[in-house]
Amino acid sequence: MLAIESSCDETSAAIFHNGRILSNVVVSQAIHEIYGGVVPELASRSHQQHIIPVVRAALEKSGIDKKGLTAVAYTKGPGLLGSLLVGATFAKAFAAALEIPIIEVNHMQAHIMAHFIDDPKPEFPFLCLTVSGGHTQIVQVNDFLNMKILGQTIDDAAGEAFDKTAKLLGLPYPGGHLIDIYARKGNPRKYNFPGTDIKGYDFSFSGLKTSVLYFLREKVSADKEFIKKNLNDICASVQFRIIDLLLKKLEMASASTGISIIAIAGGVSANFLLRENLKELSVKNNWRVFIPRQEYCTDNAAMIAMAGYFKYRENLLGDFSSSPDARLKI
Ligand code: KG4
Ligand code: ZN
């Protein structure tokens, strides 16, 4: 199976064969860095430039000839519509030319299915905290194809909270991993940034972003060097609050569902504090915790292949006349 991912700013293709990922080629679009965020139109054009070389590289690396393919899986949504269209159109044209079926994959389900690429694999049911630049969800995963969202963000995603804070601090996009690095040398209790507590298992991060904005405005007007002098402590304090908000809700969801198999997915699951605090919680709450390999946390086509395979197995084939859906639900 060939799998294609093009929902945001990574163009990726993977080859899956006999239960294994043979290749997973990812090209990240550097063009957005100078704009401080993903520019949708530039993302679509960049996907168009990269999709053929990326697929070619994935096939070459796998040693599989395109005539040996059985199906093409692709990301139907959610994501940026223009970006999705490039992947979907390529997948359909390629599959039509080879006279093989397509498989429509939900990007958020695929982040969760990344847990089934390598061993050890979680057992059902488990809870997955999916935290990326575009999404923040707690999902109850009952089976490969049966998932229920228990809670999600009502405004910004967790990764967005990291990236917007990084932008306010003058760091390049995407700044999440830089905050993670500076925070390791800082004091998380130095500044108390308020987190908004939403009912149930939902999240809100836009209030935190605004409080960081006002805080910095005030401090920088009194001292131009404030950010430079206190960068580590600011990063540590903001990160502390974001991770605290995420894990509180995860603990609540685990307590009320009685599910103690816990997984994390998405770009933010690379965060050091999140991983450290999860380890502590796993001891405290007797959780079994699953974290995918770094390359399968951020956007990649290997996870699309995995999710596509579970649909293919059930003969859930795609429709050549269906369109991508920017707001596709789990
Ligand atoms: O899953 P992903 O690659 O793409 C989306 O689907 O959005 O996630 C990217 C997000 C960005 O917001 C990035 O800043 C964040 O993941 N991120 C991190 C770290 N590494 C990546 N956030 C916090 N700490 C990190 N170490
Ligand atoms: Zn993603």
Short mmCIF file of C-alpha atoms and ligand atoms in Angstrom, two decimals, residues 7-10 107 111 131-135 159-160 162-163 173-177 180 239 266-268 270-272 294 297-299, ligand 1:
data_model
loop_
_atom_site.label_atom_id
_atom_site.label_comp_id
_atom_site.label_asym_id
_atom_site.label_seq_id
_atom_site.Cartn_x
_atom_site.Cartn_y
_atom_site.Cartn_z
CA SER A 7 -2.99 17.90 5.44
CA CYS A 8 -0.76 20.73 6.66
CA ASP A 9 2.88 21.62 6.01
CA GLU A 10 4.45 18.17 5.63
CA HIS A 107 -5.79 12.37 9.97
CA HIS A 111 -2.24 9.96 14.69
CA VAL A 131 -1.87 17.09 20.84
CA SER A 132 -0.66 18.83 17.71
CA GLY A 133 -0.45 22.26 16.09
CA GLY A 134 -4.05 21.99 14.93
CA HIS A 135 -5.75 19.70 17.43
CA GLY A 159 0.70 23.23 19.86
CA GLU A 160 -0.74 26.56 18.81
CA PHE A 162 3.28 26.82 22.27
CA ASP A 163 3.79 28.35 18.82
CA TYR A 173 7.95 29.15 13.77
CA PRO A 174 7.14 26.47 14.83
CA GLY A 175 8.55 27.36 18.25
CA GLY A 176 7.13 24.53 20.40
CA HIS A 177 10.36 22.55 20.56
CA ASP A 180 10.75 22.91 25.42
CA GLN A 239 4.98 25.21 29.38
CA GLY A 266 0.81 14.37 17.74
CA GLY A 267 3.72 16.82 17.57
CA VAL A 268 3.42 18.07 21.17
CA ALA A 270 7.60 15.13 21.79
CA ASN A 271 7.56 17.56 24.74
CA PHE A 272 9.99 16.63 27.52
CA GLN A 294 9.39 10.74 17.50
CA CYS A 297 4.49 11.73 16.49
CA THR A 298 4.72 14.56 13.94
CA ASP A 299 2.80 14.41 10.65
O1 KG4 B 1 1.46 16.85 14.72
P1 KG4 B 1 2.26 17.99 14.20
O2 KG4 B 1 3.59 17.70 13.56
O3 KG4 B 1 1.50 18.80 13.12
C1 KG4 B 1 0.15 19.10 13.21
O4 KG4 B 1 -0.68 18.24 12.81
O5 KG4 B 1 -0.12 20.22 13.70
O6 KG4 B 1 2.46 19.01 15.43
C2 KG4 B 1 3.19 20.19 15.31
C3 KG4 B 1 3.10 20.95 16.63
C4 KG4 B 1 3.63 22.38 16.54
O7 KG4 B 1 2.71 23.23 17.18
C5 KG4 B 1 4.95 22.30 17.30
O8 KG4 B 1 5.34 23.52 17.89
C6 KG4 B 1 4.62 21.28 18.36
O9 KG4 B 1 3.88 20.29 17.64
N1 KG4 B 1 5.82 20.67 18.96
C7 KG4 B 1 6.13 20.80 20.28
C8 KG4 B 1 7.36 20.10 20.45
N2 KG4 B 1 7.74 19.56 19.25
C9 KG4 B 1 6.77 19.92 18.35
N3 KG4 B 1 5.51 21.42 21.27
C10 KG4 B 1 6.08 21.36 22.49
N4 KG4 B 1 7.25 20.72 22.75
C11 KG4 B 1 7.90 20.07 21.77
N5 KG4 B 1 9.04 19.42 22.03
#
